């Protein structure tokens, strides 16, 4: 992720964070390829103790932090006026053909703008504040639809798919217990578990690492969501954030200016013909190329070419 920074987005960084916390959780013990190969296909909380640790809390808080930070960054005129979603769905920003078609419906886009803002501010609070299965399942359903719609309407790379995977980790234990009971009774789609899972004990040094990492991530989150962001991070904290991959900069689409942006690569043949070398040599369109960014090869190209023009990346 560090090496390919110009071609990565928040989805790549969120995946890094989730994988970091997952190192301290027995995710391979149940509902995994590893468990399936061992014949323990439904070894869940019903046949073994539930896992509650500092790392499980960190994973839940990490999911909440992404949305809360994104929501706080959206508290501005573009989002409060209801215009942000329509702008972002343009083919000349981050939209897909479906998103571009939706962007022409002003009322729908205004409702979506305010809904996204409310969801990102209230959803993480509910996720952390309550463990009631009904509320948790409702949040999973709503955010699942949010990410599925994002994948269809916008060019976001891995972000929508990482988001869908993240919510699998907070499915209530009651759902897995119900599936395990059905399996043991022979009415479920999976063979019954052949053995219980013995959950590993968390060692003291593991708890210390998780606590230190939580402190690192928490400080970086505060830096990015408070007036402190006007000052650079202390060197030791910046080094810790980079070493762990726990950067908490989730201000996605916080600023959505009313603009159209595009890129083209002019190639001129000896006979004077001009083609677009970024779009497989099709005839050059130097103003609003058909398809916008979606006519590029994939999202990594989209990101890299946008980043070239940023004043913070002069070396590109």
mmCIF file of C-alpha atoms in Angstrom, residues 102-285:
data_model
loop_
_atom_site.group_PDB
_atom_site.id
_atom_site.type_symbol
_atom_site.label_atom_id
_atom_site.label_comp_id
_atom_site.label_asym_id
_atom_site.label_seq_id
_atom_site.Cartn_x
_atom_site.Cartn_y
_atom_site.Cartn_z
ATOM 1 C CA UNK A 102 -29.155 8.919 -11.408
ATOM 2 C CA UNK A 103 -27.316 12.225 -10.998
ATOM 3 C CA UNK A 104 -29.827 13.857 -13.350
ATOM 4 C CA UNK A 105 -32.680 13.313 -10.844
ATOM 5 C CA UNK A 106 -32.195 16.254 -8.509
ATOM 6 C CA UNK A 107 -34.789 15.358 -5.852
ATOM 7 C CA UNK A 108 -33.589 11.760 -5.499
ATOM 8 C CA UNK A 109 -29.979 12.912 -5.203
ATOM 9 C CA UNK A 110 -30.877 15.445 -2.517
ATOM 10 C CA UNK A 111 -32.605 12.754 -0.458
ATOM 11 C CA UNK A 112 -29.632 10.416 -0.962
ATOM 12 C CA UNK A 113 -27.195 13.152 0.095
ATOM 13 C CA UNK A 114 -28.957 13.787 3.379
ATOM 14 C CA UNK A 115 -29.516 10.050 3.949
ATOM 15 C CA UNK A 116 -25.810 9.245 3.527
ATOM 16 C CA UNK A 117 -24.867 12.035 5.931
ATOM 17 C CA UNK A 118 -27.339 10.802 8.567
ATOM 18 C CA UNK A 119 -26.303 7.168 8.089
ATOM 19 C CA UNK A 120 -22.591 7.872 8.519
ATOM 20 C CA UNK A 121 -23.144 9.962 11.656
ATOM 21 C CA UNK A 122 -25.764 7.836 13.427
ATOM 22 C CA UNK A 123 -24.851 4.316 12.249
ATOM 23 C CA UNK A 124 -21.472 4.058 14.016
ATOM 24 C CA UNK A 125 -22.962 5.376 17.261
ATOM 25 C CA UNK A 126 -25.613 2.643 17.209
ATOM 26 C CA UNK A 127 -23.014 0.014 16.324
ATOM 27 C CA UNK A 128 -20.859 0.820 19.350
ATOM 28 C CA UNK A 129 -23.620 1.771 21.800
ATOM 29 C CA UNK A 130 -25.789 -1.334 21.532
ATOM 30 C CA UNK A 131 -25.275 -5.035 21.015
ATOM 31 C CA UNK A 132 -28.947 -5.919 20.572
ATOM 32 C CA UNK A 133 -29.194 -8.457 17.721
ATOM 33 C CA UNK A 134 -32.178 -6.746 16.088
ATOM 34 C CA UNK A 135 -30.452 -3.372 15.860
ATOM 35 C CA UNK A 136 -27.193 -4.980 14.751
ATOM 36 C CA UNK A 137 -28.928 -6.907 11.957
ATOM 37 C CA UNK A 138 -30.739 -3.759 10.810
ATOM 38 C CA UNK A 139 -27.416 -1.900 10.632
ATOM 39 C CA UNK A 140 -25.824 -4.737 8.669
ATOM 40 C CA UNK A 141 -28.708 -4.715 6.193
ATOM 41 C CA UNK A 142 -28.692 -0.927 5.724
ATOM 42 C CA UNK A 143 -24.914 -0.615 5.364
ATOM 43 C CA UNK A 144 -24.873 -3.673 3.117
ATOM 44 C CA UNK A 145 -27.331 -1.959 0.765
ATOM 45 C CA UNK A 146 -25.287 1.245 1.029
ATOM 46 C CA UNK A 147 -22.098 -0.513 -0.104
ATOM 47 C CA UNK A 148 -23.861 -2.509 -2.810
ATOM 48 C CA UNK A 149 -25.322 0.715 -4.216
ATOM 49 C CA UNK A 150 -21.918 2.404 -3.984
ATOM 50 C CA UNK A 151 -20.315 -0.395 -5.993
ATOM 51 C CA UNK A 152 -22.943 -0.053 -8.722
ATOM 52 C CA UNK A 153 -23.121 3.738 -8.888
ATOM 53 C CA UNK A 154 -19.526 4.813 -8.243
ATOM 54 C CA UNK A 155 -15.952 3.952 -9.150
ATOM 55 C CA UNK A 156 -14.482 3.285 -5.693
ATOM 56 C CA UNK A 157 -12.034 0.439 -6.196
ATOM 57 C CA UNK A 158 -12.059 -2.027 -3.324
ATOM 58 C CA UNK A 159 -13.869 0.201 -0.849
ATOM 59 C CA UNK A 160 -17.426 -1.089 -1.277
ATOM 60 C CA UNK A 161 -16.317 -4.732 -1.181
ATOM 61 C CA UNK A 162 -14.114 -4.246 1.880
ATOM 62 C CA UNK A 163 -17.081 -2.578 3.544
ATOM 63 C CA UNK A 164 -19.320 -5.556 2.815
ATOM 64 C CA UNK A 165 -16.706 -7.919 4.242
ATOM 65 C CA UNK A 166 -16.202 -5.778 7.353
ATOM 66 C CA UNK A 167 -19.838 -6.087 8.406
ATOM 67 C CA UNK A 168 -19.643 -9.895 8.298
ATOM 68 C CA UNK A 169 -17.497 -9.684 11.424
ATOM 69 C CA UNK A 170 -20.312 -8.151 13.491
ATOM 70 C CA UNK A 171 -23.157 -10.501 12.559
ATOM 71 C CA UNK A 172 -24.821 -11.343 15.931
ATOM 72 C CA UNK A 173 -23.806 -14.623 17.545
ATOM 73 C CA UNK A 174 -27.486 -15.639 17.648
ATOM 74 C CA UNK A 175 -27.469 -15.969 13.856
ATOM 75 C CA UNK A 176 -24.570 -18.428 13.909
ATOM 76 C CA UNK A 177 -26.110 -20.363 16.815
ATOM 77 C CA UNK A 178 -29.358 -20.713 14.866
ATOM 78 C CA UNK A 179 -27.424 -22.019 11.853
ATOM 79 C CA UNK A 180 -25.521 -24.469 14.062
ATOM 80 C CA UNK A 181 -28.755 -25.811 15.602
ATOM 81 C CA UNK A 182 -30.222 -26.360 12.140
ATOM 82 C CA UNK A 183 -27.075 -28.155 11.057
ATOM 83 C CA UNK A 184 -27.063 -30.472 14.081
ATOM 84 C CA UNK A 185 -30.707 -31.306 13.502
ATOM 85 C CA UNK A 186 -29.917 -32.198 9.908
ATOM 86 C CA UNK A 187 -32.073 -29.430 8.390
ATOM 87 C CA UNK A 188 -29.263 -27.041 7.553
ATOM 88 C CA UNK A 189 -27.285 -26.861 4.302
ATOM 89 C CA UNK A 190 -23.957 -27.744 5.943
ATOM 90 C CA UNK A 191 -22.734 -30.952 7.569
ATOM 91 C CA UNK A 192 -22.654 -30.763 11.372
ATOM 92 C CA UNK A 193 -19.474 -29.736 13.142
ATOM 93 C CA UNK A 194 -17.319 -32.699 14.114
ATOM 94 C CA UNK A 195 -15.547 -31.021 17.007
ATOM 95 C CA UNK A 196 -15.729 -27.962 19.179
ATOM 96 C CA UNK A 197 -13.265 -25.162 18.797
ATOM 97 C CA UNK A 198 -10.955 -24.404 21.672
ATOM 98 C CA UNK A 199 -10.501 -20.675 21.706
ATOM 99 C CA UNK A 200 -6.907 -19.598 22.327
ATOM 100 C CA UNK A 201 -6.175 -17.523 25.389
ATOM 101 C CA UNK A 202 -4.997 -13.995 24.767
ATOM 102 C CA UNK A 203 -1.482 -13.598 26.080
ATOM 103 C CA UNK A 204 -0.324 -10.554 27.956
ATOM 104 C CA UNK A 205 2.054 -9.371 25.254
ATOM 105 C CA UNK A 206 -0.750 -9.606 22.695
ATOM 106 C CA UNK A 207 -2.989 -7.435 24.857
ATOM 107 C CA UNK A 208 -0.158 -4.926 25.203
ATOM 108 C CA UNK A 209 0.311 -4.746 21.414
ATOM 109 C CA UNK A 210 -3.413 -4.288 20.833
ATOM 110 C CA UNK A 211 -3.610 -1.585 23.520
ATOM 111 C CA UNK A 212 -0.649 0.298 22.022
ATOM 112 C CA UNK A 213 -2.119 -0.018 18.532
ATOM 113 C CA UNK A 214 -5.490 1.245 19.756
ATOM 114 C CA UNK A 215 -3.762 4.253 21.268
ATOM 115 C CA UNK A 216 -1.929 4.908 17.999
ATOM 116 C CA UNK A 217 -5.088 4.642 15.909
ATOM 117 C CA UNK A 218 -7.078 6.715 18.390
ATOM 118 C CA UNK A 219 -4.588 9.579 18.336
ATOM 119 C CA UNK A 220 -4.499 9.567 14.538
ATOM 120 C CA UNK A 221 -8.316 9.592 14.451
ATOM 121 C CA UNK A 222 -8.390 12.621 16.757
ATOM 122 C CA UNK A 223 -5.777 14.346 14.617
ATOM 123 C CA UNK A 224 -7.872 13.913 11.485
ATOM 124 C CA UNK A 225 -11.248 14.884 12.968
ATOM 125 C CA UNK A 226 -10.349 17.844 15.210
ATOM 126 C CA UNK A 227 -8.649 21.236 14.733
ATOM 127 C CA UNK A 228 -5.414 19.409 15.617
ATOM 128 C CA UNK A 229 -5.203 18.410 11.937
ATOM 129 C CA UNK A 230 -3.864 21.882 11.133
ATOM 130 C CA UNK A 231 -0.604 20.806 12.793
ATOM 131 C CA UNK A 232 1.643 17.943 11.614
ATOM 132 C CA UNK A 233 1.684 14.707 13.568
ATOM 133 C CA UNK A 234 4.620 14.273 15.948
ATOM 134 C CA UNK A 235 7.378 12.252 14.292
ATOM 135 C CA UNK A 236 7.035 9.286 16.671
ATOM 136 C CA UNK A 237 3.275 9.062 16.109
ATOM 137 C CA UNK A 238 3.605 9.330 12.333
ATOM 138 C CA UNK A 239 6.177 6.524 12.398
ATOM 139 C CA UNK A 240 3.882 4.345 14.533
ATOM 140 C CA UNK A 241 0.933 4.931 12.196
ATOM 141 C CA UNK A 242 2.993 4.052 9.129
ATOM 142 C CA UNK A 243 4.516 0.967 10.750
ATOM 143 C CA UNK A 244 1.129 -0.494 11.746
ATOM 144 C CA UNK A 245 -0.882 0.680 8.736
ATOM 145 C CA UNK A 246 -3.520 2.093 11.105
ATOM 146 C CA UNK A 247 -3.953 5.529 9.535
ATOM 147 C CA UNK A 248 -7.424 6.901 10.261
ATOM 148 C CA UNK A 249 -7.933 9.413 7.465
ATOM 149 C CA UNK A 250 -11.423 8.600 6.264
ATOM 150 C CA UNK A 251 -12.624 12.009 5.024
ATOM 151 C CA UNK A 252 -14.017 10.432 1.843
ATOM 152 C CA UNK A 253 -15.947 12.840 -0.364
ATOM 153 C CA UNK A 254 -15.991 15.370 2.442
ATOM 154 C CA UNK A 255 -15.328 18.084 -0.096
ATOM 155 C CA UNK A 256 -17.258 17.645 -3.343
ATOM 156 C CA UNK A 257 -16.661 20.775 -5.438
ATOM 157 C CA UNK A 258 -18.912 21.551 -8.383
ATOM 158 C CA UNK A 259 -16.481 20.701 -11.134
ATOM 159 C CA UNK A 260 -15.886 18.429 -14.086
ATOM 160 C CA UNK A 261 -12.511 16.785 -14.418
ATOM 161 C CA UNK A 262 -11.110 14.525 -17.095
ATOM 162 C CA UNK A 263 -7.842 13.272 -18.502
ATOM 163 C CA UNK A 264 -6.655 12.311 -21.951
ATOM 164 C CA UNK A 265 -3.378 11.261 -23.543
ATOM 165 C CA UNK A 266 -2.688 12.884 -26.887
ATOM 166 C CA UNK A 267 -0.825 10.746 -29.408
ATOM 167 C CA UNK A 268 -0.060 12.160 -32.882
ATOM 168 C CA UNK A 269 0.815 9.991 -35.885
ATOM 169 C CA UNK A 270 3.124 11.125 -38.698
ATOM 170 C CA UNK A 271 0.089 11.746 -40.918
ATOM 171 C CA UNK A 272 -1.409 14.113 -38.348
ATOM 172 C CA UNK A 273 -4.070 11.791 -36.912
ATOM 173 C CA UNK A 274 -4.526 12.189 -33.146
ATOM 174 C CA UNK A 275 -5.560 9.379 -30.800
ATOM 175 C CA UNK A 276 -6.034 8.923 -27.062
ATOM 176 C CA UNK A 277 -3.240 6.654 -25.827
ATOM 177 C CA UNK A 278 -5.029 6.159 -22.474
ATOM 178 C CA UNK A 279 -8.104 4.737 -24.192
ATOM 179 C CA UNK A 280 -6.673 2.106 -26.521
ATOM 180 C CA UNK A 281 -5.951 4.570 -29.315
ATOM 181 C CA UNK A 282 -9.495 5.689 -30.007
ATOM 182 C CA UNK A 283 -9.929 9.109 -31.728
ATOM 183 C CA UNK A 284 -8.875 11.915 -29.408
ATOM 184 C CA UNK A 285 -11.522 13.821 -27.439
#
